[in-house]
Tab-separated table of C-alpha atoms and ligand atoms in Angstrom:
chain	number	residue	atom	x	y	z
A	597	MET	CA	1.076	45.308	13.700
A	598	SER	CA	2.168	41.902	12.428
A	599	LYS	CA	5.856	41.141	12.868
A	600	GLN	CA	5.845	38.481	10.153
A	601	LYS	CA	4.686	40.763	7.389
A	602	LYS	CA	6.839	43.205	5.494
A	603	LEU	CA	5.716	46.802	5.755
A	604	ILE	CA	5.265	48.892	2.648
A	605	ILE	CA	4.334	52.382	3.697
A	606	ALA	CA	3.293	54.938	1.086
A	607	ASN	CA	4.140	58.532	1.877
A	608	TRP	CA	1.961	60.467	-0.533
A	609	LYS	CA	3.199	63.809	0.838
A	610	LEU	CA	1.094	66.686	-0.575
A	611	ASN	CA	-0.446	64.501	-3.288
A	612	PRO	CA	-2.749	63.846	-5.093
A	613	GLU	CA	-4.202	67.298	-5.608
A	614	ASN	CA	-7.812	66.431	-4.830
A	615	LEU	CA	-9.997	63.748	-3.264
A	616	LYS	CA	-11.157	62.385	-6.623
A	617	ASP	CA	-7.572	61.649	-7.700
A	618	ALA	CA	-6.732	60.270	-4.263
A	619	LYS	CA	-9.642	57.823	-4.524
A	620	LYS	CA	-8.505	56.727	-7.971
A	621	LEU	CA	-4.935	56.109	-6.774
A	622	PHE	CA	-6.174	54.259	-3.701
A	623	SER	CA	-8.471	52.079	-5.750
A	624	ASP	CA	-5.678	51.192	-8.229
A	625	ILE	CA	-3.348	50.268	-5.351
A	626	LYS	CA	-6.103	48.321	-3.599
A	627	LYS	CA	-6.317	45.849	-6.494
A	628	VAL	CA	-2.888	44.497	-5.577
A	629	ALA	CA	-2.545	45.474	-1.914
A	630	SER	CA	-5.719	43.643	-0.942
A	631	ARG	CA	-4.237	40.329	-2.098
A	632	THR	CA	-0.555	40.575	-1.134
A	633	GLN	CA	-0.746	38.389	1.948
A	634	LYS	CA	2.821	38.786	3.139
A	635	VAL	CA	2.724	42.570	3.054
A	636	GLN	CA	1.124	45.111	5.341
A	637	THR	CA	0.383	48.096	3.133
A	638	VAL	CA	-0.017	51.464	4.813
A	639	ILE	CA	-1.168	54.535	2.900
A	640	CYS	CA	-0.110	57.798	4.524
A	641	SER	CA	-2.273	60.190	2.576
A	642	PRO	CA	-2.889	63.846	3.349
A	643	SER	CA	-4.976	63.697	6.550
A	644	VAL	CA	-8.069	65.245	4.952
A	645	TYR	CA	-8.463	62.164	2.734
A	646	ILE	CA	-8.064	59.516	5.439
A	647	SER	CA	-11.680	59.123	6.379
A	648	GLU	CA	-12.973	58.836	2.796
A	649	LEU	CA	-10.239	56.424	1.709
A	650	ASN	CA	-10.793	54.356	4.803
A	651	LYS	CA	-14.361	53.692	3.662
A	652	MET	CA	-13.098	52.150	0.421
A	653	TYR	CA	-11.573	49.048	2.020
A	654	SER	CA	-12.731	47.001	4.972
A	655	GLY	CA	-9.955	44.391	5.412
A	656	HIS	CA	-6.632	44.721	7.231
A	657	ARG	CA	-4.108	44.362	4.427
A	658	ILE	CA	-4.311	48.099	3.822
A	659	GLU	CA	-4.288	50.546	6.707
A	660	MET	CA	-4.333	54.325	6.655
A	661	GLY	CA	-1.783	56.649	8.179
A	662	ALA	CA	-1.066	60.360	8.638
A	663	GLN	CA	2.170	62.204	7.845
A	664	ASP	CA	2.464	64.266	11.010
A	665	VAL	CA	0.635	64.828	14.282
A	666	PHE	CA	0.542	67.289	17.161
A	667	TRP	CA	1.299	66.374	20.780
A	668	GLU	CA	-1.876	67.733	22.392
A	669	ASN	CA	-5.357	66.323	22.003
A	670	LYS	CA	-7.258	69.581	22.414
A	671	GLY	CA	-6.799	73.238	23.167
A	672	LYS	CA	-5.645	76.479	21.625
A	673	HIS	CA	-3.542	75.067	18.780
A	674	THR	CA	-4.909	76.470	15.551
A	675	GLY	CA	-4.299	74.251	12.561
A	676	GLU	CA	-2.932	71.243	14.434
A	677	LEU	CA	-4.215	67.656	14.247
A	678	SER	CA	-4.258	65.475	17.337
A	679	PRO	CA	-3.441	61.768	17.630
A	680	VAL	CA	-6.878	60.991	19.061
A	681	ALA	CA	-8.642	62.862	16.248
A	682	LEU	CA	-6.548	61.111	13.574
A	683	LYS	CA	-7.335	57.762	15.122
A	684	SER	CA	-11.027	58.563	15.230
A	685	VAL	CA	-11.129	59.095	11.441
A	686	GLY	CA	-9.352	55.816	10.726
A	687	ALA	CA	-5.609	56.468	10.922
A	688	LYS	CA	-3.696	53.527	12.390
A	689	TYR	CA	-0.208	54.844	11.650
A	690	VAL	CA	1.548	58.176	11.703
A	691	ILE	CA	4.889	59.261	10.256
A	692	ILE	CA	6.858	61.342	12.759
A	693	GLY	CA	10.108	63.216	12.243
A	694	HIS	CA	10.140	63.155	8.444
A	695	SER	CA	13.018	65.285	7.152
A	696	GLU	CA	10.581	67.553	5.307
A	697	ARG	CA	8.912	68.387	8.659
A	698	ARG	CA	12.272	68.796	10.358
A	699	ALA	CA	13.290	71.203	7.566
A	700	LEU	CA	10.293	73.347	8.548
A	701	GLY	CA	11.650	73.661	12.069
A	702	GLU	CA	10.580	70.492	13.864
A	703	SER	CA	13.156	69.785	16.599
A	704	ASN	CA	14.207	66.525	18.226
A	705	ALA	CA	12.221	67.637	21.294
A	706	ASP	CA	9.086	68.137	19.156
A	707	VAL	CA	9.569	64.699	17.627
A	708	ASN	CA	9.783	63.197	21.102
A	709	LYS	CA	6.567	64.895	22.277
A	710	LYS	CA	4.753	63.785	19.128
A	711	MET	CA	5.997	60.202	19.582
A	712	ILE	CA	4.774	59.974	23.153
A	713	ALA	CA	1.367	61.483	22.364
A	714	ALA	CA	0.840	59.276	19.305
A	715	LEU	CA	1.899	56.079	21.072
A	716	LYS	CA	-0.337	56.885	24.041
A	717	ALA	CA	-3.258	57.329	21.664
A	718	GLY	CA	-2.586	53.839	20.260
A	719	LEU	CA	-1.203	54.852	16.875
A	720	ASN	CA	1.664	52.968	15.255
A	721	VAL	CA	4.534	55.409	14.888
A	722	VAL	CA	6.770	55.448	11.817
A	723	LEU	CA	9.753	57.355	13.180
A	724	CYS	CA	12.122	58.789	10.555
A	725	ILE	CA	15.800	59.391	11.163
A	726	GLY	CA	18.426	60.245	8.579
A	727	GLU	CA	21.535	62.287	7.948
A	728	SER	CA	21.809	64.928	5.244
A	729	LYS	CA	25.291	63.863	4.195
A	730	ARG	CA	27.973	61.369	5.104
A	731	ASP	CA	31.428	62.462	6.226
A	732	SER	CA	34.692	60.550	6.379
A	733	GLN	CA	34.951	60.790	10.186
A	734	ALA	CA	31.506	59.217	10.519
A	735	LEU	CA	30.100	62.167	12.470
A	736	TYR	CA	26.773	61.381	10.833
A	737	LEU	CA	26.536	58.375	13.138
A	738	LYS	CA	26.627	60.710	16.126
A	739	PHE	CA	23.866	62.762	14.527
A	740	LEU	CA	21.729	59.673	13.931
A	741	ARG	CA	22.291	58.435	17.468
A	742	GLU	CA	21.124	61.793	18.796
A	743	GLU	CA	17.992	61.751	16.633
A	744	LEU	CA	17.107	58.252	17.752
A	745	GLU	CA	17.935	58.640	21.439
A	746	SER	CA	16.058	61.894	21.806
A	747	ALA	CA	13.020	60.553	19.943
A	748	LEU	CA	12.906	57.588	22.323
A	749	SER	CA	13.502	59.560	25.495
A	750	GLY	CA	10.821	58.571	28.025
A	751	VAL	CA	9.241	56.017	25.659
A	752	SER	CA	8.649	52.912	27.736
A	753	LYS	CA	9.353	49.493	26.313
A	754	ASN	CA	5.656	48.621	26.354
A	755	TYR	CA	5.122	51.050	23.503
A	756	LEU	CA	7.805	49.586	21.270
A	757	LYS	CA	5.387	47.081	19.771
A	758	ASN	CA	3.839	50.082	18.000
A	759	LEU	CA	7.091	51.533	16.744
A	760	ILE	CA	8.693	51.288	13.311
A	761	ILE	CA	12.025	52.941	12.651
A	762	THR	CA	12.728	54.308	9.185
A	763	TYR	CA	16.268	54.977	8.134
A	764	GLU	CA	15.812	57.659	5.527
A	765	PRO	CA	18.991	59.525	4.546
A	766	LEU	CA	18.179	62.935	3.083
A	767	TRP	CA	20.700	62.452	0.287
A	768	ALA	CA	18.616	59.611	-1.108
A	769	ILE	CA	15.163	61.197	-1.024
A	770	GLY	CA	13.345	62.010	-4.262
A	771	LYS	CA	16.029	60.657	-6.581
A	772	SER	CA	16.215	57.300	-8.322
A	773	ALA	CA	17.057	53.718	-7.381
A	774	ASP	CA	20.723	54.264	-8.291
A	775	ASP	CA	21.061	57.052	-5.716
A	776	ALA	CA	19.497	55.074	-2.866
A	777	VAL	CA	21.357	53.376	-0.047
A	778	SER	CA	23.305	50.246	-0.995
A	779	SER	CA	22.438	46.967	0.665
A	780	HIS	CA	25.819	47.090	2.400
A	781	GLN	CA	25.141	50.569	3.809
A	782	MET	CA	21.670	49.460	4.869
A	783	HIS	CA	23.096	46.438	6.630
A	784	GLU	CA	25.435	48.702	8.607
A	785	MET	CA	22.570	51.001	9.549
A	786	TYR	CA	20.479	48.039	10.599
A	787	ILE	CA	23.216	46.929	13.007
A	788	PHE	CA	23.771	50.483	14.238
A	789	ILE	CA	20.079	51.087	14.981
A	790	ARG	CA	19.680	47.693	16.680
A	791	LYS	CA	22.743	48.430	18.802
A	792	ILE	CA	21.280	51.710	20.060
A	793	LEU	CA	17.923	50.072	20.742
A	794	THR	CA	19.684	47.305	22.684
A	795	GLU	CA	21.541	49.890	24.777
A	796	ILE	CA	18.251	51.569	25.733
A	797	TYR	CA	15.980	48.524	26.027
A	798	THR	CA	16.420	44.786	26.405
A	799	LYS	CA	17.820	42.804	23.512
A	800	ASN	CA	14.522	41.017	22.842
A	801	THR	CA	12.602	44.260	22.762
A	802	ALA	CA	15.219	45.890	20.577
A	803	PHE	CA	15.015	43.097	18.035
A	804	SER	CA	11.223	43.257	17.857
A	805	VAL	CA	11.150	46.758	16.352
A	806	PRO	CA	10.818	46.729	12.551
A	807	ILE	CA	13.457	48.737	10.701
A	808	ILE	CA	12.515	49.972	7.260
A	809	TYR	CA	14.241	52.040	4.597
A	810	GLY	CA	13.108	55.189	2.821
A	811	GLY	CA	14.708	57.268	0.075
A	812	SER	CA	14.107	56.420	-3.593
A	813	ALA	CA	12.791	52.945	-2.895
A	814	GLU	CA	11.681	51.817	-6.346
A	815	PRO	CA	10.849	48.542	-8.099
A	816	ASP	CA	14.494	48.445	-9.250
A	817	ASN	CA	16.133	48.330	-5.829
A	818	VAL	CA	13.661	46.827	-3.359
A	819	LYS	CA	14.479	43.221	-4.161
A	820	GLU	CA	18.175	43.545	-3.457
A	821	LEU	CA	17.653	45.639	-0.338
A	822	LEU	CA	15.145	43.161	1.006
A	823	SER	CA	17.284	40.130	0.271
A	824	SER	CA	20.559	41.381	1.647
A	825	GLY	CA	19.861	44.448	3.756
A	826	GLU	CA	17.943	42.712	6.552
A	827	ILE	CA	15.119	45.194	6.453
A	828	ASP	CA	11.454	44.883	7.252
A	829	GLY	CA	10.070	47.060	4.494
A	830	PHE	CA	10.057	50.492	2.900
A	831	LEU	CA	8.736	53.996	3.199
A	832	VAL	CA	7.936	54.859	-0.403
A	833	GLY	CA	7.560	58.445	-1.624
A	834	HIS	CA	7.410	59.221	-5.348
A	835	ALA	CA	6.981	55.598	-6.401
A	836	SER	CA	3.791	55.408	-4.291
A	837	LEU	CA	2.115	58.015	-6.516
A	838	LYS	CA	2.197	55.744	-9.558
A	839	ALA	CA	-0.031	52.756	-8.860
A	840	ASP	CA	1.805	50.466	-11.272
A	841	GLU	CA	5.201	51.173	-9.666
A	842	PHE	CA	3.881	50.892	-6.145
A	843	ASN	CA	2.029	47.685	-6.990
A	844	GLU	CA	5.228	46.262	-8.441
A	845	ILE	CA	6.977	46.992	-5.140
A	846	LEU	CA	4.151	45.186	-3.343
A	847	GLU	CA	4.405	42.165	-5.650
A	848	ILE	CA	8.195	41.939	-5.352
A	849	THR	CA	8.036	42.216	-1.569
A	850	ASN	CA	5.281	39.631	-1.388
A	851	SER	CA	7.337	37.181	-3.434
A	852	ILE	CA	10.394	37.287	-1.114
B	708	PGA	P1	11.111	59.164	-2.074
B	708	PGA	O1	10.530	59.769	-0.717
B	708	PGA	O2	10.708	57.716	-2.128
B	708	PGA	O3	10.466	59.984	-3.132
B	708	PGA	O4	12.588	59.328	-2.011
B	708	PGA	C1	10.572	59.058	0.467
B	708	PGA	C2	10.148	59.928	1.606
B	708	PGA	O5	10.487	61.128	1.605
B	708	PGA	O6	9.497	59.442	2.542
């Protein structure tokens, strides 16, 4: 994972509906992503598409990722996907702790087990943390601290080179650029996350972890967030399903 490059990570969620459409979307994104030198593009497609999409591009400017993972590599776990198996079909990244998984019952302890298993398997982990709402007493900061500290429990500093932290407030997901975090709020979160990382690890290590933003990242707000929010990239949901919008985000990021 290059520290100089900005990270633009597409979270396709349960889209597109079939492999044919997934290939079309990938190929439209590839036209731009394969030439945006200052950006590392990551496509987190549904896991069943990873292997086929991986065959469509042989460079390193686009890497594939999964959207979830299990913490065991084999055994009696019907329906689960292991880190080693995902890696073997071409996944380099995995999103862990997305709010849509947490809403289905994933606990902080589950997130922690998934993190450790994925990092041990050599995957880059895109850890998501985010509050559902903000309150005037700033209790949401306590909530975020808990999410981050428990996710990192037992994660040694040697693994941090493969970690990306995504601040993704639930109140901003699936809306529009106007509803996303402001650059001021993002700046505060950046400091807050770095502070917690510094408390757990050394300062140098803490500062080496990329912090990205997710939640209605769109062509209309990425420039400002990148210029003044001190962030290392974006986790892009709905705007990653329209190649022209996603490609615009790539171009804007590449030009900064
Ligand atoms: P959004 O989704 O860009 O559609 O808000 C982001 C995400 O849920 O990862």
